[in-house]
Coordinates of C-alpha atoms and ligand atoms in Angstrom, one line a residue:
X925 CA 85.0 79.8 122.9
X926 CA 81.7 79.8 120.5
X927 CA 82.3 81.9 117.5
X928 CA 79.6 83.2 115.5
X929 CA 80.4 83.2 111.8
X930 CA 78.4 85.2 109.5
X931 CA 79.0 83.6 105.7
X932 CA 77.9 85.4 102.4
X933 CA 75.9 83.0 100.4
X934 CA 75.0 83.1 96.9
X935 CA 74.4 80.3 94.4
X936 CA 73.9 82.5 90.7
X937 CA 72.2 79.0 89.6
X938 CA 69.4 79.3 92.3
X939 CA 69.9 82.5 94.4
X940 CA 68.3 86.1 93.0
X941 CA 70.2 88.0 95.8
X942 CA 73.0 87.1 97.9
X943 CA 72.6 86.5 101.7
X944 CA 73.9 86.1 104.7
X945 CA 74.0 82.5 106.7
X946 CA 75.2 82.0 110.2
X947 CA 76.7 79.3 112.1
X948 CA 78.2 78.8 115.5
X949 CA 81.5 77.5 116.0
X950 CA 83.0 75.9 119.0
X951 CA 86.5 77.6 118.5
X952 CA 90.0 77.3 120.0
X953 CA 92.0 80.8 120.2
X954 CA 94.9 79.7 118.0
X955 CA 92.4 77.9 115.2
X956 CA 92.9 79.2 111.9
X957 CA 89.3 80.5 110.3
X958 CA 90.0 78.0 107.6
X959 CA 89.8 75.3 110.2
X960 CA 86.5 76.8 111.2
X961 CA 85.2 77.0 107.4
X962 CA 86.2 73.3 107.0
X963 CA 83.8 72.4 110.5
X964 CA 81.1 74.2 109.0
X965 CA 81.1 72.6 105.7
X966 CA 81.8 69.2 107.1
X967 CA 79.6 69.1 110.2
X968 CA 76.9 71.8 109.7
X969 CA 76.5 72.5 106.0
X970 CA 78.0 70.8 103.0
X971 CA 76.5 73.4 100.6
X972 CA 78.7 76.0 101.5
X973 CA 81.4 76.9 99.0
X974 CA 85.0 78.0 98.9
X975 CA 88.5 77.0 97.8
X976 CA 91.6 75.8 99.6
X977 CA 94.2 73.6 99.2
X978 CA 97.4 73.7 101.1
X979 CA 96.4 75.1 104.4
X980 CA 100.0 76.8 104.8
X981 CA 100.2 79.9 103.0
X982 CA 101.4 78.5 99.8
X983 CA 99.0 77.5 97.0
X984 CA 97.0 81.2 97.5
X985 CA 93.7 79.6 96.7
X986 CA 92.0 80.9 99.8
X987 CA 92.1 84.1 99.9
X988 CA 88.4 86.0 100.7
X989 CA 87.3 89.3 102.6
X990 CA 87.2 88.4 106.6
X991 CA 85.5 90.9 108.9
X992 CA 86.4 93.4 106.0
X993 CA 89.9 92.7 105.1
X994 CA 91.8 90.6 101.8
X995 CA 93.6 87.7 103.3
X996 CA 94.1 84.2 103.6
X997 CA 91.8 82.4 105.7
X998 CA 94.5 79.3 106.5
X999 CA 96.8 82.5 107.9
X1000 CA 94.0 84.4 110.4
X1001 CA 93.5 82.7 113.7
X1002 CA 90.9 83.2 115.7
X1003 CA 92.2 85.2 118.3
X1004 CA 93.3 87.9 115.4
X1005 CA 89.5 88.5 115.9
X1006 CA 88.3 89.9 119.2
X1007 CA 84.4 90.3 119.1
X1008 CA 82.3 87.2 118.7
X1009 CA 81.8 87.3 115.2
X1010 CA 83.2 87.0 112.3
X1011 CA 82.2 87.7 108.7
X1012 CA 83.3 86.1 105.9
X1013 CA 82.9 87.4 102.2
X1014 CA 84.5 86.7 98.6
X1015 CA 87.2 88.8 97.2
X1016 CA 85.9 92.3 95.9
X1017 CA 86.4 92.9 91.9
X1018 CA 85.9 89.2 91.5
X1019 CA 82.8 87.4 89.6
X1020 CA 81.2 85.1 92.6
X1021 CA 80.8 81.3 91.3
X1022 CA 79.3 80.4 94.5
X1023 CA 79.2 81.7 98.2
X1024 CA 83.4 82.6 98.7
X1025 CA 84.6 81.0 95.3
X1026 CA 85.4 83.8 92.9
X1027 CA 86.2 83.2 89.0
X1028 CA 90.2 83.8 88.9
X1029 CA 89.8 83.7 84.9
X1030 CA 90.2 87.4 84.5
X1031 CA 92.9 88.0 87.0
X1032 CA 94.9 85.2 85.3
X1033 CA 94.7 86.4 82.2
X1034 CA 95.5 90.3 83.1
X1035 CA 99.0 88.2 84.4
X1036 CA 99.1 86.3 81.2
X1037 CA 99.1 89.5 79.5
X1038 CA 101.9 91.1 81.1
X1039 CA 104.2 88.0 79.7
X1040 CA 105.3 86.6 82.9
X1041 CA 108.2 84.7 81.8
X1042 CA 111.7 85.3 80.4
X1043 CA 112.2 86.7 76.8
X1044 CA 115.6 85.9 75.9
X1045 CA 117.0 85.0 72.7
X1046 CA 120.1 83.6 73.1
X1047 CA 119.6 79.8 73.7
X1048 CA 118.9 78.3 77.1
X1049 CA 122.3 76.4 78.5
X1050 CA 122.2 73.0 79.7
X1051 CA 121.4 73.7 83.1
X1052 CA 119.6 77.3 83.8
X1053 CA 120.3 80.6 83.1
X1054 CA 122.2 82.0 86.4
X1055 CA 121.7 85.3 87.4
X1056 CA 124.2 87.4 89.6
X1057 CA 123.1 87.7 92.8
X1058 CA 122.8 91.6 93.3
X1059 CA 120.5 90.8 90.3
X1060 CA 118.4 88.5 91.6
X1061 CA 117.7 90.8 95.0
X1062 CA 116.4 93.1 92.6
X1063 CA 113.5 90.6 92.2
X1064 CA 113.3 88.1 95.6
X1065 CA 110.4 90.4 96.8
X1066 CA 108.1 89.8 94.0
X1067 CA 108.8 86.1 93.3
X1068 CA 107.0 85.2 96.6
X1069 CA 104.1 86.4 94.6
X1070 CA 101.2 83.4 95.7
X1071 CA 98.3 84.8 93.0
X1072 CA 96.0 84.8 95.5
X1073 CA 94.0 88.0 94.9
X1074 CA 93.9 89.1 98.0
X1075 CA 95.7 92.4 96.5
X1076 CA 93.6 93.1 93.4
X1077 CA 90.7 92.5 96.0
X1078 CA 91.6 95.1 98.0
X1079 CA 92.4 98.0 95.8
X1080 CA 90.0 101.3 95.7
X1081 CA 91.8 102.2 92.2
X1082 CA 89.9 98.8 91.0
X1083 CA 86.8 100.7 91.8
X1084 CA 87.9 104.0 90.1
X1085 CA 88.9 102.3 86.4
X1086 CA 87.4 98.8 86.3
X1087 CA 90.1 98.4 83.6
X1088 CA 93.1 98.9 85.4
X1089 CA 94.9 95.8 85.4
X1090 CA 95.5 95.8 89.3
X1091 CA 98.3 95.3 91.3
X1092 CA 98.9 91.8 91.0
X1093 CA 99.9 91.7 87.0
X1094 CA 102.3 94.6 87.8
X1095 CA 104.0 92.3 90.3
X1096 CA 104.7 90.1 87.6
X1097 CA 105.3 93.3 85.4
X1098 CA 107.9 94.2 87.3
X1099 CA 109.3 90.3 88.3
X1100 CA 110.7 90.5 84.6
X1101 CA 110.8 93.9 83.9
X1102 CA 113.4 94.6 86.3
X1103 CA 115.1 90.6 85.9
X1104 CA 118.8 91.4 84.2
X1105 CA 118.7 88.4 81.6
X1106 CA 114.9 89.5 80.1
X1107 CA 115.7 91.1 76.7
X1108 CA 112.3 93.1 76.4
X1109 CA 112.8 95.7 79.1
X1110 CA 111.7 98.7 76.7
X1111 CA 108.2 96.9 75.7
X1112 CA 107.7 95.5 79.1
X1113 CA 108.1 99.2 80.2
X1114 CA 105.4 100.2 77.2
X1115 CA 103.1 97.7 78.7
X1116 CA 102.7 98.7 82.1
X1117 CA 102.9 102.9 81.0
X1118 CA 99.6 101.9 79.6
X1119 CA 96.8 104.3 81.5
X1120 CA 95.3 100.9 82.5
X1121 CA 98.6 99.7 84.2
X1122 CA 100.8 101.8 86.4
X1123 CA 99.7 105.2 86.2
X1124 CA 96.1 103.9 87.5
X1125 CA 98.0 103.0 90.7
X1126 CA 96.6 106.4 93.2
X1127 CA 99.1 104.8 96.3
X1128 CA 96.2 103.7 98.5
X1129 CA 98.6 100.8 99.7
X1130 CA 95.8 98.4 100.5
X1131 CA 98.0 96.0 98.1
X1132 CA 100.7 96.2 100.8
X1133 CA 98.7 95.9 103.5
X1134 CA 97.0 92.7 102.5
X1135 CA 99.7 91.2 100.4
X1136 CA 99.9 87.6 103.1
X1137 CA 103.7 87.2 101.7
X1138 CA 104.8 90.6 102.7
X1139 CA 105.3 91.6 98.8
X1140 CA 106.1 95.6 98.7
X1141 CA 103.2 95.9 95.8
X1142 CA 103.2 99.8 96.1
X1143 CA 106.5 100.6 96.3
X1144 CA 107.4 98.2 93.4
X1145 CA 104.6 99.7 91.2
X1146 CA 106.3 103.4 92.2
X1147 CA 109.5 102.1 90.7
X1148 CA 108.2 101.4 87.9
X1149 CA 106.8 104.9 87.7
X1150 CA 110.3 106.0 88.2
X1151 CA 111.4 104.0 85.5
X1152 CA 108.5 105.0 83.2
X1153 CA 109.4 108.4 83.9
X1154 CA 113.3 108.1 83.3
X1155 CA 113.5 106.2 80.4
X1156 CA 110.1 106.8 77.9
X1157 CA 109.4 110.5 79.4
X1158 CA 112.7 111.4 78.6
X1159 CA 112.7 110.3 75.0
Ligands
LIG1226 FE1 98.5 87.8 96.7 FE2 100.6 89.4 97.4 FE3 100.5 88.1 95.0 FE4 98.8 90.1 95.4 S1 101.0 90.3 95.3 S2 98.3 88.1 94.4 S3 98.3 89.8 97.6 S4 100.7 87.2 97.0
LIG1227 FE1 96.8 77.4 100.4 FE2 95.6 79.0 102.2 S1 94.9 77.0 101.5 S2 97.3 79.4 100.8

């Protein structure tokens, strides 16, 4: 089955606007559109740009717009897509390096800021800190987190306040706000009360729909709202 693919194209170096480039693919129904992008680039054009790295579903390095939706292209097939084309972009609310290659920097460091990792005092035992696990339930959703943007790419609230922090660092908010051994619960709860963080969630659940690990990112971000509310509203 041919495939036309219609690829956004934009090289800041060289390009004053961006563009659109097409290529026809000779496709099989259960290819993934990654396998397609790798075609291109080897057989057609070797100028074209994007990440990937795994091909599974695990590294998250892949993630782009594709005929209008976040995902991962190693996870789409073909035959997700009925028409004869399909459109490829980069991730929304990302800087473009080049064609589907977005700078990450940003969205990394919006994580960074949320602290994700464990602040505990007492000190580390010879082996790991074990967590009961009723505890650890609490958290198994989020820790599939993959950071692969598709999320953050998808959210209208990131066009609303350019500043909110997105749904992606209040996954990893809430991986530790909510992980029993963390000792910081009442300034992790500061940080993502900020205007920026949690309250700029409006519950468009684009997040959720995207999310390519099935991550609850709404409902997680409304518990937190919960929490906000029960614990710093109340004092
Ligand atoms: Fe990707 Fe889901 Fe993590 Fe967002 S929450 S970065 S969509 S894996
Ligand atoms: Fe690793 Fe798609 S290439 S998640």
């Amino acid at each position: 089955m041919d495939m036309h693919f219609k690829i956004f194209r934009f090289d800041p170096d060289t390009d004053r606007e961006p563009y659109y480039r097409e290529y026809l693919v000779a496709t099989e129904p259960q290819e993934r559109i990654l396998d397609c992008l790798n075609r291109i680039k080897w057989e057609q054009d070797g100028s074209l740009a994007y990440r990937m790295s795994c091909a599974h579903g695990v590294c998250g390095s892949d993630g782009m717009r594709i005929n209008g939706v976040c995902g991962l292209a190693c996870q789409k097939l073909v035959k997700d897509y009925h028409g004869s084309e399909i459109v490829l972009e980069p991730l929304p609310h990302f800087r473009i390096l080049k064609d589907l290659m977005v700078d990450m920097d940003e969205f990394l460091d919006r994580i960074k800021a949320m602290r994700p990792y464990l602040l505990a005092s007492l000190p580390a035992p010879d082996k790991e800190r074990l967590q009961d696990p009723v505890d650890r339930k609490k958290v198994e959703e989020v820790i599939r987190c993959i950071l692969c943007g598709s999320c953050n790419g998808a959210c209208p609230a990131m066009d609303e306040n350019p500043e909110y922090v997105g749904p992606a660092a209040l996954v990893w908010a809430y991986r530790y706000l909510f992980d029993s051994r963390d000792e910081r619960h009442d300034e992790r709860l500061q940080a993502v009360a900020h205007p920026n963080a949690a309250p700029s969630c409006k519950n468009y659940f684009e997040c959720t729909r995207v999310c390519p690990k099935g991550i609850p990112v709404t409902k997680s971000i409304n518990l937190m709202k919960r929490e906000i509310a029960k614990v710093l509203d109340e004092n």
